[in-house]
XYZ file of C-alpha atoms in Angstrom:
418
model
C 125.821 99.265 -103.938
C 122.130 98.002 -104.471
C 120.368 98.583 -100.930
C 116.811 97.802 -102.118
C 115.165 95.680 -99.137
C 113.445 93.515 -101.818
C 117.190 92.508 -102.714
C 117.926 91.517 -98.948
C 115.487 88.999 -98.747
C 115.767 87.588 -102.602
C 116.278 84.018 -102.440
C 114.450 83.487 -98.904
C 112.946 79.939 -98.502
C 110.620 78.928 -96.140
C 109.439 75.707 -98.071
C 106.483 77.560 -98.726
C 106.488 80.219 -101.786
C 103.360 81.856 -100.300
C 105.819 82.760 -97.039
C 108.300 83.878 -99.469
C 106.191 86.346 -101.174
C 104.679 87.777 -97.678
C 108.101 88.470 -96.451
C 108.629 90.826 -99.576
C 105.524 92.397 -98.912
C 105.700 92.876 -95.211
C 109.340 94.073 -95.370
C 108.392 96.737 -97.947
C 105.628 98.005 -95.802
C 107.105 98.119 -92.504
C 110.203 99.214 -93.928
C 108.587 102.262 -95.594
C 107.362 103.121 -91.799
C 109.677 101.588 -89.374
C 108.954 103.953 -86.345
C 104.989 103.039 -86.754
C 103.469 100.076 -85.131
C 102.460 96.942 -87.328
C 98.617 97.671 -87.285
C 99.549 101.492 -88.363
C 102.232 100.613 -90.945
C 100.221 97.903 -92.807
C 97.349 98.558 -95.475
C 94.349 97.310 -93.191
C 93.310 94.567 -91.117
C 94.058 91.822 -93.818
C 97.633 92.981 -93.978
C 98.002 93.289 -90.567
C 97.108 89.927 -89.673
C 98.933 88.517 -92.274
C 102.090 89.809 -90.661
C 101.225 88.233 -87.443
C 100.516 85.112 -88.805
C 103.951 85.497 -90.778
C 105.722 85.738 -87.459
C 103.792 83.015 -85.993
C 104.363 80.178 -88.484
C 106.370 77.527 -87.630
C 108.292 77.461 -90.888
C 109.377 81.102 -90.231
C 112.864 81.309 -88.094
C 115.450 83.882 -87.653
C 117.958 81.858 -89.854
C 115.933 81.503 -92.833
C 114.824 85.528 -92.668
C 118.245 86.805 -92.400
C 120.063 84.140 -94.739
C 119.550 86.038 -97.935
C 120.740 89.135 -96.214
C 123.886 87.393 -94.913
C 124.714 86.286 -98.331
C 124.081 89.845 -99.659
C 126.197 91.507 -96.904
C 129.113 88.814 -97.889
C 128.883 89.869 -101.530
C 129.441 93.486 -100.104
C 132.150 92.328 -97.635
C 133.880 90.970 -100.904
C 133.919 94.584 -102.638
C 136.141 95.949 -99.774
C 139.814 95.297 -98.968
C 139.339 95.408 -95.085
C 136.383 95.144 -93.004
C 135.249 95.210 -89.678
C 133.306 92.272 -87.928
C 131.884 93.803 -84.840
C 130.161 91.795 -82.130
C 128.301 92.877 -79.165
C 125.413 92.388 -76.803
C 122.316 94.245 -76.156
C 119.234 93.654 -73.979
C 115.819 93.557 -75.581
C 113.572 94.482 -72.896
C 110.178 92.979 -73.134
C 108.987 93.623 -69.655
C 104.873 94.288 -69.727
C 102.640 95.597 -67.074
C 100.446 92.658 -67.188
C 100.686 89.293 -69.275
C 104.558 88.769 -69.787
C 105.954 87.680 -73.199
C 105.826 83.721 -72.882
C 109.605 82.526 -73.212
C 111.373 85.799 -71.775
C 113.565 85.296 -69.111
C 114.808 87.645 -66.383
C 117.534 90.281 -67.108
C 119.121 91.757 -64.132
C 116.269 91.083 -61.602
C 113.272 88.928 -61.799
C 110.818 92.156 -62.361
C 112.661 92.625 -65.636
C 111.970 90.314 -68.452
C 113.366 89.908 -72.010
C 116.051 88.225 -73.964
C 119.840 88.948 -74.805
C 120.648 89.479 -78.610
C 124.291 89.136 -79.671
C 124.453 90.373 -83.625
C 127.962 90.155 -85.421
C 127.832 93.281 -88.067
C 129.979 94.161 -90.715
C 131.414 97.588 -91.554
C 133.999 99.156 -93.795
C 136.929 101.210 -92.200
C 135.046 104.503 -92.794
C 132.048 103.313 -90.572
C 129.736 102.225 -93.850
C 127.307 99.675 -92.328
C 127.392 96.320 -94.737
C 124.818 94.338 -92.807
C 124.531 91.500 -89.980
C 126.457 88.032 -90.569
C 125.790 86.389 -87.550
C 123.543 86.058 -84.723
C 123.074 84.548 -81.412
C 120.091 85.122 -78.698
C 119.351 83.556 -75.502
C 117.541 84.069 -72.114
C 118.265 83.437 -68.590
C 116.712 80.644 -66.632
C 116.707 82.505 -63.058
C 118.478 85.196 -61.198
C 120.971 83.602 -58.725
C 120.419 85.649 -55.469
C 121.399 83.007 -52.781
C 125.055 82.632 -53.258
C 127.564 84.949 -51.713
C 130.102 86.508 -53.957
C 132.876 84.037 -53.015
C 130.447 81.226 -54.028
C 129.310 82.985 -57.277
C 133.082 83.403 -58.077
C 133.863 79.410 -57.356
C 131.044 78.603 -59.331
C 132.341 80.483 -62.053
C 135.732 79.241 -62.017
C 134.435 75.675 -61.841
C 132.232 76.287 -64.753
C 133.491 75.515 -68.493
C 132.994 78.266 -70.712
C 130.636 76.412 -73.108
C 127.946 76.886 -70.426
C 128.545 80.388 -69.440
C 127.117 83.144 -71.433
C 130.508 84.470 -72.429
C 130.737 81.462 -75.133
C 129.050 84.262 -77.193
C 132.136 85.764 -77.813
C 133.883 82.747 -79.008
C 130.812 81.880 -81.412
C 131.194 85.025 -82.776
C 135.102 85.126 -83.723
C 134.064 81.325 -85.200
C 131.469 83.255 -87.261
C 134.021 85.756 -88.353
C 136.147 83.077 -89.462
C 133.360 81.447 -91.929
C 132.999 85.061 -93.380
C 136.875 85.324 -93.821
C 136.809 82.075 -95.413
C 133.980 83.089 -97.914
C 135.903 86.440 -98.808
C 139.211 85.459 -99.180
C 140.328 88.534 -100.745
C 138.966 90.835 -97.865
C 141.116 91.289 -94.713
C 138.574 90.586 -91.994
C 138.854 91.864 -88.211
C 136.735 90.895 -85.542
C 136.197 93.585 -82.946
C 135.010 93.468 -79.538
C 134.534 95.665 -76.567
C 135.949 95.147 -73.079
C 133.448 92.377 -72.463
C 135.385 90.326 -75.124
C 138.715 90.164 -73.062
C 138.543 86.366 -72.639
C 141.661 84.297 -73.024
C 139.915 81.592 -74.641
C 138.973 84.477 -77.588
C 142.487 84.554 -78.147
C 143.511 81.290 -78.243
C 140.613 80.465 -80.582
C 142.211 79.116 -84.184
C 141.559 82.034 -86.378
C 142.992 80.031 -89.404
C 140.853 79.519 -92.616
C 141.979 77.675 -95.991
C 143.390 80.851 -97.504
C 144.348 83.119 -94.715
C 142.830 84.198 -91.071
C 140.570 86.359 -89.653
C 142.438 89.110 -87.226
C 141.358 90.065 -83.614
C 140.961 93.554 -82.334
C 139.871 93.779 -78.736
C 139.587 96.499 -76.043
C 141.258 94.888 -72.887
C 139.831 95.053 -69.348
C 142.053 92.326 -67.412
C 145.142 92.777 -65.968
C 146.851 90.131 -67.926
C 150.363 88.372 -66.914
C 153.252 87.994 -69.815
C 156.388 85.815 -69.868
C 158.464 88.572 -69.106
C 157.175 88.638 -65.192
C 155.274 91.925 -66.068
C 151.686 92.586 -67.150
C 150.838 93.751 -70.540
C 149.936 97.427 -69.380
C 153.243 97.719 -68.189
C 154.988 96.279 -70.797
C 153.430 98.755 -73.471
C 153.727 101.782 -71.119
C 157.067 101.582 -71.094
C 157.669 102.087 -74.592
C 158.148 105.396 -76.636
C 155.267 107.381 -77.366
C 154.631 106.960 -81.325
C 152.390 109.885 -81.837
C 149.987 112.087 -80.248
C 146.519 112.792 -81.242
C 143.014 114.187 -80.103
C 139.902 112.166 -79.858
C 136.198 113.127 -79.230
C 135.113 111.906 -75.890
C 131.052 111.815 -76.155
C 128.826 112.772 -73.537
C 126.999 109.759 -71.055
C 124.532 109.635 -68.414
C 124.694 107.096 -66.029
C 121.894 104.576 -65.743
C 122.048 104.231 -62.320
C 123.518 107.286 -60.170
C 125.375 105.046 -57.510
C 127.585 103.256 -60.079
C 131.193 104.200 -59.619
C 132.879 102.293 -62.776
C 134.575 104.868 -65.083
C 132.460 103.015 -67.978
C 129.148 103.597 -66.105
C 129.956 107.061 -64.543
C 128.361 110.271 -66.178
C 130.659 112.429 -68.184
C 130.558 115.627 -70.449
C 131.604 115.803 -74.117
C 135.038 116.800 -74.512
C 137.888 116.691 -76.708
C 141.010 114.608 -75.097
C 144.711 114.647 -76.215
C 145.822 111.214 -75.918
C 149.520 109.573 -76.500
C 149.539 105.979 -78.463
C 152.090 103.499 -77.703
C 152.527 99.919 -78.927
C 154.102 96.466 -78.445
C 154.086 92.897 -78.871
C 153.962 90.639 -75.631
C 153.751 86.762 -74.913
C 150.419 86.123 -72.546
C 151.037 83.550 -69.832
C 147.639 81.635 -70.164
C 145.403 81.593 -66.733
C 144.242 78.632 -64.970
C 141.549 76.546 -66.266
C 140.131 73.444 -64.006
C 139.416 71.747 -67.134
C 142.013 72.263 -70.264
C 145.537 73.646 -70.366
C 145.354 77.074 -72.727
C 148.495 77.755 -74.693
C 150.656 80.938 -74.448
C 149.601 83.601 -77.053
C 151.843 86.268 -78.597
C 149.452 89.371 -79.455
C 150.075 92.868 -80.159
C 148.747 95.542 -77.847
C 148.249 99.365 -78.391
C 148.003 101.800 -75.519
C 146.111 104.919 -76.041
C 146.163 107.342 -72.925
C 145.314 110.640 -71.734
C 148.128 111.810 -69.531
C 146.493 115.398 -68.527
C 142.815 115.082 -68.251
C 140.919 117.979 -67.119
C 140.158 118.722 -63.364
C 137.549 116.146 -62.085
C 137.624 113.855 -65.397
C 138.822 110.535 -65.605
C 141.678 109.893 -67.827
C 140.670 108.250 -71.421
C 142.631 104.909 -71.347
C 142.323 102.465 -74.142
C 144.456 99.240 -74.156
C 143.699 97.412 -77.445
C 144.656 93.783 -78.093
C 145.319 92.661 -81.813
C 146.760 90.467 -84.151
C 146.920 93.054 -86.751
C 150.245 93.992 -87.589
C 151.922 97.210 -85.739
C 155.393 97.847 -87.842
C 154.868 101.308 -88.033
C 152.756 104.410 -86.693
C 150.435 104.336 -90.011
C 149.282 100.684 -88.999
C 148.777 101.732 -85.424
C 146.502 104.700 -86.714
C 144.509 102.383 -88.524
C 143.857 100.159 -85.848
C 142.801 102.870 -83.426
C 140.411 104.288 -86.154
C 139.123 100.540 -86.642
C 138.209 100.654 -82.853
C 136.759 103.801 -82.795
C 134.533 102.484 -85.914
C 133.198 99.898 -83.231
C 130.756 102.526 -81.974
C 128.769 101.898 -85.007
C 127.095 98.875 -83.597
C 125.482 100.939 -80.653
C 124.101 103.195 -83.194
C 122.864 100.431 -84.856
C 121.091 99.135 -81.484
C 119.752 102.504 -81.353
C 118.203 102.646 -84.475
C 116.415 99.459 -84.221
C 115.417 100.282 -80.112
C 114.474 103.909 -80.913
C 113.922 104.300 -84.350
C 112.163 101.056 -85.243
C 110.874 100.687 -81.775
C 111.394 97.072 -81.599
C 110.835 96.707 -77.912
C 107.439 98.015 -78.265
C 106.165 95.464 -80.633
C 103.343 93.429 -79.026
C 103.692 89.690 -79.266
C 102.498 86.860 -77.033
C 105.758 84.441 -76.996
C 109.325 85.055 -77.498
C 109.689 83.272 -80.740
C 107.467 85.548 -82.665
C 109.554 88.331 -81.288
C 112.662 87.153 -82.585
C 111.460 86.403 -86.060
C 110.135 90.227 -85.868
C 113.662 91.459 -84.674
C 115.435 89.543 -87.466
C 113.026 91.681 -89.917
C 113.634 94.976 -88.345
C 117.540 93.933 -88.016
C 117.739 94.246 -92.067
C 115.147 97.565 -91.975
C 117.578 99.248 -89.366
C 120.655 98.336 -91.351
C 119.015 100.060 -94.532
C 118.366 103.145 -92.474
C 121.929 103.295 -91.244
C 123.438 102.745 -94.549
C 121.418 105.539 -96.225
C 122.388 107.648 -93.507
C 125.961 107.076 -93.806
C 126.037 106.742 -97.369
C 124.999 110.162 -97.458
C 127.745 111.591 -95.363
C 130.456 109.580 -96.709
C 129.476 109.893 -100.526
C 127.478 113.062 -100.801
C 127.864 113.552 -104.678
C 126.461 109.566 -105.471
C 123.415 109.723 -107.593
C 120.511 109.413 -105.329
C 119.275 106.782 -108.010
C 121.369 104.093 -106.542
C 118.985 104.086 -103.866
C 115.761 105.648 -105.406
C 113.674 105.083 -108.594
C 113.019 108.396 -110.396
C 109.496 108.576 -109.700
C 110.290 108.461 -105.942
C 112.988 111.023 -105.733
C 111.115 113.382 -108.024
C 108.016 113.346 -106.538
C 110.171 114.388 -103.306
C 112.106 116.681 -104.945
C 108.556 118.896 -106.002
C 107.002 118.450 -102.695
C 110.192 120.037 -100.678
C 111.506 122.556 -103.570
C 108.015 123.650 -104.965
C 109.400 123.272 -108.627
C 110.290 121.093 -111.349
C 113.144 118.480 -110.791
C 116.338 119.058 -112.330
């Protein structure tokens, strides 16, 4: 697979040939030194000003920047039998000590300003990143501080999902459906963490002209079934399919007073888990503005039955439309959900490696244009790292020109290249 940054933006069309050429120049310059500031990564003041003018141009938008990369990503998806389309949300913290970024909104409080970014990233089953296929960004207008918790719950229950931030998950599976339509020979699976446990997501149409897009979500709701129980009770009552071990990563709580299992600090360890699976029919929850249908869905329980003292047990309840006819299919589904963690590494790459939140722009529009460029750069960084691990015997000339790798070889080895 070709991974040149220039190939990722071939065909970009801003309605101005100069802008098309400028994108190629700046993505090479910024991609060569993704951790440096724009002034440090560019060659002189003229180049630096050209980059800032590009991001400020009215003809430039995140959609136009990403369009050729999305097409290249679909080409890579078509070369795989099964692809995971992972969606997740991250904050873009743009808080500044003095002058705030125009267009940025409050995050969890008025003092923190920024935006929210929700990309849909493609990975193969081994975790090799294939690229971005869709993204959504938004800002909050304000933080509600005058309502009580009961009033907030009542307001949320009487707000249509189209007016909630959670609509992003539904938009994500719609985008995944379009990818499945464009890549009919590939099994596409839309993957989400526990925030994606929304009934409207399960009831959204997954059909395409040639098949369907599958769904894999980590559950967090206690959903009732038509057999008068809930999906957790039903799957836990089934026989254990197999036992295995999973690596539990270390985690440091962002706020020490948090008590939620998913937000508490923990140490890295290896957990022994049991895996069970069954099929359930979900009863639809009440919605004030619509009637939702019953949903037949497969559920998989990955559970640690004997955790170490002082440790919360590992417990994943996975809801999926993929088949669970045998233990091998269940193992592949569990592996697929473990691959979801790659999008967290992508966020870390673009924030810590590319330092996207440190970029200095006066307006949010310019920042989002910059985010789209660095999303391509961050993908390539991850691709090269992962490719080196999964395919260590590949020739480096799939990525680098002979003059590039030979120069590095001589600088490191202090001898002629082989």
